[in-house]
């Protein structure tokens, strides 16, 4: 354990895409745990698209940022957190954290499951995909599913889970031909397209000429408009995120035929995964056996070194990752 703790702080509100100058690394002595708390040395950090939204006002300036993290207890003053235990918590973007038992979730011991999976396919990313399909879309066997931003963390997990849940055709959009190939060769999508290649409505029509039943939307914008046009009767739209607008607040509004929503009896519903934390054990019950059998694989881009956390975050915002992006302590 080092003698110096590092934290990342936000220094200014970005008007568009963040840059390294909107962050700084602050040094301090490694903190001492107070009675009833424990000191963690953090091992894995998650950077997520929602962090960009929080930079506009939810994150306090010149204070440590929050984020999903796995840490090992290295000094404890509570029997509830024994030394050596690895826990999930949200005091990320720092090398060391002091937590109370109420602020963490002790990880289950699933033999054969990699630790990183608890931040990817078994973490908030996987839970988002699972809730989107099972609780919001109420996926039925044989449903044809379109996923925007399909090569990201939620998109890859959605594709893999949908296949395991008995979906029909899986269609994905991504930002490069390399990612398109990854979706069809590795993740299990039947077809995918690079949304830069042509207008999204044209690409979706070519990929799903007979329409779709479910749209899991991580992007918004023209993807949402195109999907509403492609949905069949009683189709469902699950709104997960709006990546296309995170760094372009002046983006034009979504254009679609509003009559479609009524005439096709569509359902459009958004959700926050934080409202479904009670489903964590259900996700484990579903996903862990598939991980152990090899039927499910985590899709991860792992960056080594806490000092690269800002670079990893900016890389993710520009689509430089495939699957969930994680930072690993070295």
Coordinates of C-alpha atoms in Angstrom, one line a residue:
X1 CA 0.0 0.0 0.0
X2 CA 1.4 3.4 -0.9
X3 CA 1.8 6.2 1.6
X4 CA 0.0 8.7 -0.8
X5 CA -3.7 8.5 -1.8
X6 CA -4.8 9.9 -5.1
X7 CA -8.3 11.3 -5.9
X8 CA -9.7 12.7 -9.1
X9 CA -11.6 15.9 -8.9
X10 CA -13.6 17.8 -11.5
X11 CA -12.4 21.4 -11.8
X12 CA -14.9 23.0 -14.3
X13 CA -18.1 22.3 -16.1
X14 CA -17.4 21.3 -19.7
X15 CA -19.5 23.1 -22.4
X16 CA -19.2 20.1 -24.7
X17 CA -16.7 17.1 -24.7
X18 CA -14.7 17.1 -21.5
X19 CA -10.9 17.3 -21.8
X20 CA -8.1 16.5 -19.3
X21 CA -8.1 20.1 -18.2
X22 CA -11.6 19.6 -16.6
X23 CA -10.0 17.2 -14.1
X24 CA -7.1 17.1 -11.7
X25 CA -5.4 14.5 -9.5
X26 CA -5.1 15.5 -5.8
X27 CA -2.6 13.9 -3.4
X28 CA -3.2 13.3 0.3
X29 CA -2.0 10.9 3.0
X30 CA -3.7 7.5 3.0
X31 CA -6.7 8.1 5.4
X32 CA -7.1 6.3 8.7
X33 CA -10.4 4.5 9.3
X34 CA -12.5 5.8 12.2
X35 CA -14.3 3.4 14.5
X36 CA -17.0 1.5 12.7
X37 CA -15.4 2.0 9.3
X38 CA -12.7 0.3 7.1
X39 CA -10.0 1.5 4.7
X40 CA -10.1 0.0 1.2
X41 CA -7.4 -0.1 -1.3
X42 CA -9.3 0.0 -4.6
X43 CA -8.6 -2.6 -7.3
X44 CA -11.0 -1.9 -10.2
X45 CA -12.8 1.3 -11.3
X46 CA -15.7 1.7 -13.6
X47 CA -16.2 4.8 -15.8
X48 CA -19.7 5.1 -17.3
X49 CA -21.6 7.3 -19.7
X50 CA -23.8 8.7 -16.8
X51 CA -20.7 10.3 -15.4
X52 CA -20.8 12.8 -18.3
X53 CA -24.3 13.8 -17.3
X54 CA -23.2 14.3 -13.7
X55 CA -20.4 16.6 -14.7
X56 CA -23.0 19.2 -15.7
X57 CA -24.1 19.8 -12.1
X58 CA -24.4 16.7 -10.0
X59 CA -20.6 16.3 -9.3
X60 CA -19.3 18.9 -6.9
X61 CA -16.3 20.9 -8.2
X62 CA -12.9 20.3 -6.5
X63 CA -14.2 17.3 -4.7
X64 CA -13.6 13.5 -5.2
X65 CA -15.8 12.1 -7.9
X66 CA -18.0 9.0 -7.3
X67 CA -18.2 5.8 -9.3
X68 CA -18.6 2.1 -9.0
X69 CA -15.5 0.4 -7.6
X70 CA -14.2 -2.8 -6.2
X71 CA -11.8 -2.5 -3.2
X72 CA -10.0 -4.7 -0.7
X73 CA -10.2 -4.1 3.0
X74 CA -6.7 -3.3 4.2
X75 CA -7.4 -1.9 7.6
X76 CA -10.7 -2.4 9.6
X77 CA -12.2 -1.0 12.7
X78 CA -15.5 -2.9 12.3
X79 CA -16.0 -6.7 12.5
X80 CA -18.5 -6.4 9.7
X81 CA -15.7 -5.7 7.2
X82 CA -12.8 -8.1 7.9
X83 CA -9.4 -7.4 6.4
X84 CA -8.9 -9.1 3.0
X85 CA -12.6 -8.9 2.1
X86 CA -13.3 -7.5 -1.4
X87 CA -16.4 -5.2 -1.6
X88 CA -18.3 -3.2 -4.1
X89 CA -18.9 0.5 -3.3
X90 CA -19.5 3.9 -5.0
X91 CA -16.6 6.0 -3.6
X92 CA -14.5 5.5 -6.8
X93 CA -12.1 7.8 -8.7
X94 CA -9.7 7.4 -5.8
X95 CA -7.0 4.9 -4.9
X96 CA -8.2 4.5 -1.3
X97 CA -11.7 4.9 0.3
X98 CA -12.9 4.8 3.9
X99 CA -16.4 3.2 4.1
X100 CA -18.9 2.0 6.6
X101 CA -20.6 -1.4 6.3
X102 CA -23.8 0.3 5.0
X103 CA -21.9 1.9 2.1
X104 CA -20.6 -1.4 0.6
X105 CA -21.9 -4.7 -0.8
X106 CA -19.8 -7.7 0.0
X107 CA -19.2 -9.8 -3.1
X108 CA -20.4 -13.3 -3.3
X109 CA -17.8 -16.0 -3.8
X110 CA -18.6 -17.6 -7.2
X111 CA -15.8 -19.9 -8.1
X112 CA -14.6 -19.4 -11.7
X113 CA -16.0 -15.9 -12.1
X114 CA -13.4 -13.2 -12.8
X115 CA -13.4 -10.3 -10.3
X116 CA -13.9 -7.7 -13.1
X117 CA -17.2 -9.3 -14.0
X118 CA -18.7 -7.8 -10.8
X119 CA -18.3 -4.4 -12.5
X120 CA -19.3 -5.5 -16.0
X121 CA -21.8 -8.2 -16.8
X122 CA -22.6 -8.9 -13.1
X123 CA -22.5 -5.2 -12.1
X124 CA -24.5 -2.1 -12.9
X125 CA -23.9 -2.6 -16.6
X126 CA -25.3 -6.2 -16.6
X127 CA -28.1 -5.3 -14.3
X128 CA -29.1 -2.5 -16.6
X129 CA -29.3 -4.9 -19.6
X130 CA -31.1 -7.5 -17.5
X131 CA -33.8 -5.1 -16.2
X132 CA -34.2 -3.6 -19.7
X133 CA -35.1 -6.9 -21.2
X134 CA -36.9 -8.7 -18.4
X135 CA -38.7 -5.9 -16.4
X136 CA -39.2 -3.1 -19.0
X137 CA -39.4 -4.8 -22.4
X138 CA -40.8 -8.0 -20.9
X139 CA -39.0 -9.9 -23.6
X140 CA -40.9 -12.8 -25.2
X141 CA -39.3 -15.8 -26.9
X142 CA -38.8 -15.0 -30.6
X143 CA -39.0 -11.2 -30.2
X144 CA -36.7 -9.4 -32.7
X145 CA -34.6 -6.9 -30.8
X146 CA -32.7 -3.8 -32.0
X147 CA -30.0 -2.3 -29.7
X148 CA -28.4 1.1 -30.3
X149 CA -24.8 1.6 -29.0
X150 CA -24.6 -2.2 -29.2
X151 CA -20.8 -2.4 -28.8
X152 CA -20.7 -0.7 -25.4
X153 CA -21.0 -2.3 -22.0
X154 CA -24.8 -2.3 -21.8
X155 CA -25.2 -3.1 -25.5
X156 CA -23.0 -6.2 -25.5
X157 CA -24.6 -7.4 -22.3
X158 CA -28.1 -6.8 -23.8
X159 CA -27.2 -8.8 -26.9
X160 CA -25.8 -11.7 -24.9
X161 CA -28.7 -11.8 -22.4
X162 CA -31.3 -11.5 -25.2
X163 CA -29.8 -14.5 -26.9
X164 CA -29.9 -16.5 -23.7
X165 CA -33.5 -15.4 -23.1
X166 CA -34.6 -16.7 -26.4
X167 CA -34.8 -13.6 -28.5
X168 CA -35.3 -13.9 -32.3
X169 CA -33.2 -11.8 -34.6
X170 CA -30.7 -9.4 -32.9
X171 CA -29.8 -6.2 -34.7
X172 CA -27.2 -3.8 -33.4
X173 CA -25.7 -0.4 -34.3
X174 CA -22.1 0.6 -33.6
X175 CA -19.7 3.3 -34.5
X176 CA -17.2 1.4 -36.7
X177 CA -16.9 -1.6 -39.0
X178 CA -14.6 -3.2 -36.5
X179 CA -17.2 -3.0 -33.8
X180 CA -19.9 -4.3 -36.2
X181 CA -17.7 -7.3 -36.9
X182 CA -17.2 -7.9 -33.2
X183 CA -21.0 -7.8 -32.6
X184 CA -21.7 -10.4 -35.2
X185 CA -18.6 -12.6 -34.7
X186 CA -18.3 -12.5 -30.9
X187 CA -21.4 -11.3 -29.1
X188 CA -24.1 -13.1 -31.1
X189 CA -25.9 -10.4 -33.0
X190 CA -27.4 -11.6 -36.3
X191 CA -26.6 -8.4 -38.1
X192 CA -25.3 -5.0 -37.2
X193 CA -24.5 -1.7 -39.0
X194 CA -22.1 1.2 -38.7
X195 CA -24.4 4.2 -38.1
X196 CA -21.9 6.5 -39.9
X197 CA -22.4 4.7 -43.2
X198 CA -25.8 6.2 -44.1
X199 CA -28.9 7.6 -42.5
X200 CA -30.0 5.4 -39.6
X201 CA -33.5 4.8 -40.9
X202 CA -32.1 3.4 -44.2
X203 CA -29.6 1.2 -42.3
X204 CA -32.3 -0.1 -40.0
X205 CA -34.7 -0.8 -42.8
X206 CA -32.0 -2.8 -44.6
X207 CA -31.1 -4.7 -41.4
X208 CA -34.6 -5.4 -40.3
X209 CA -36.9 -5.2 -43.4
X210 CA -39.8 -7.0 -41.5
X211 CA -39.6 -4.7 -38.5
X212 CA -38.7 -5.2 -34.8
X213 CA -40.5 -5.9 -31.6
X214 CA -38.2 -4.4 -29.0
X215 CA -35.8 -1.4 -29.1
X216 CA -33.2 -1.0 -26.3
X217 CA -31.9 2.5 -26.8
X218 CA -28.6 3.7 -25.4
X219 CA -28.2 6.5 -28.0
X220 CA -31.4 8.5 -28.6
X221 CA -31.5 10.9 -31.5
X222 CA -32.0 9.5 -35.0
X223 CA -31.8 6.0 -33.7
X224 CA -34.9 6.5 -31.6
X225 CA -36.8 8.0 -34.5
X226 CA -35.8 5.2 -36.8
X227 CA -36.8 2.5 -34.4
X228 CA -40.2 4.0 -33.8
X229 CA -40.8 3.7 -37.5
X230 CA -39.6 0.1 -37.6
X231 CA -41.5 -1.2 -34.6
X232 CA -44.4 -3.6 -35.1
X233 CA -47.7 -3.4 -33.4
X234 CA -47.4 -3.4 -29.6
X235 CA -43.6 -2.8 -29.9
X236 CA -41.6 -1.7 -26.8
X237 CA -39.0 1.0 -26.5
X238 CA -36.7 0.8 -23.5
X239 CA -34.8 4.1 -22.9
X240 CA -31.5 3.4 -21.2
X241 CA -29.5 6.5 -22.2
X242 CA -29.0 9.3 -24.7
X243 CA -25.3 9.1 -25.5
X244 CA -25.8 11.2 -28.7
X245 CA -26.7 14.2 -26.6
X246 CA -24.4 14.0 -23.6
X247 CA -21.8 16.3 -25.2
X248 CA -24.1 18.2 -27.6
X249 CA -26.8 19.9 -25.5
X250 CA -28.0 21.8 -28.6
X251 CA -28.7 18.6 -30.6
X252 CA -31.9 18.8 -32.6
X253 CA -35.0 17.0 -31.2
X254 CA -35.9 13.5 -32.2
X255 CA -38.0 13.4 -35.4
X256 CA -40.6 10.6 -35.8
X257 CA -44.2 10.1 -36.7
X258 CA -46.1 10.5 -33.4
X259 CA -49.1 8.8 -34.8
X260 CA -47.1 5.6 -34.9
X261 CA -47.1 5.5 -31.1
X262 CA -50.9 5.5 -31.0
X263 CA -51.7 3.5 -34.1
X264 CA -49.2 0.7 -33.4
X265 CA -49.9 0.8 -29.6
X266 CA -46.3 1.3 -28.8
X267 CA -44.9 1.5 -25.2
X268 CA -42.0 3.8 -24.5
X269 CA -40.4 3.5 -21.0
X270 CA -37.2 4.7 -19.4
X271 CA -35.7 3.6 -16.1
X272 CA -32.9 4.1 -13.7
X273 CA -31.1 1.0 -12.7
X274 CA -30.7 2.4 -9.2
X275 CA -34.5 1.6 -8.7
X276 CA -33.8 -2.1 -9.3
X277 CA -30.9 -2.9 -6.9
X278 CA -33.2 -5.5 -5.3
X279 CA -32.8 -7.5 -8.5
X280 CA -29.0 -8.0 -8.0
X281 CA -29.4 -11.6 -6.7
X282 CA -31.7 -12.4 -9.5
X283 CA -29.1 -11.3 -12.0
X284 CA -26.5 -13.5 -10.2
X285 CA -28.9 -16.5 -10.4
X286 CA -29.4 -15.9 -14.1
X287 CA -25.9 -15.0 -15.3
X288 CA -23.4 -16.9 -13.1
X289 CA -24.3 -20.4 -14.3
X290 CA -23.9 -19.1 -17.9
X291 CA -20.5 -17.6 -17.0
X292 CA -19.3 -20.8 -15.5
X293 CA -20.5 -22.9 -18.5
X294 CA -18.9 -20.5 -21.0
X295 CA -22.3 -19.7 -22.6
X296 CA -21.8 -16.1 -21.4
X297 CA -18.6 -14.0 -21.6
X298 CA -17.8 -10.6 -20.2
X299 CA -17.1 -8.0 -22.9
X300 CA -14.4 -5.7 -21.3
X301 CA -11.8 -3.2 -22.3
X302 CA -9.4 -3.0 -19.4
X303 CA -7.0 -0.1 -18.9
X304 CA -4.1 -0.7 -16.5
X305 CA -3.2 2.0 -14.0
X306 CA -5.3 4.4 -11.9
X307 CA -3.3 7.3 -13.4
X308 CA -5.1 6.6 -16.7
X309 CA -8.7 6.8 -15.3
X310 CA -9.4 10.2 -16.9
X311 CA -8.0 9.0 -20.3
X312 CA -10.1 5.9 -20.1
X313 CA -13.2 8.0 -19.4
X314 CA -12.6 10.3 -22.3
X315 CA -11.8 7.2 -24.5
X316 CA -15.2 5.8 -23.6
X317 CA -17.0 9.0 -24.4
X318 CA -15.5 8.9 -27.9
X319 CA -16.4 5.3 -28.5
X320 CA -12.9 3.9 -28.1
X321 CA -13.9 0.9 -26.0
X322 CA -15.6 -2.4 -26.9
X323 CA -17.8 -3.7 -24.1
X324 CA -17.5 -2.3 -20.5
X325 CA -14.4 -0.2 -19.9
X326 CA -12.6 -0.8 -16.6
X327 CA -9.5 0.5 -15.0
X328 CA -7.3 -2.0 -13.1
X329 CA -4.8 -1.4 -10.4
X330 CA -1.3 -2.4 -11.3

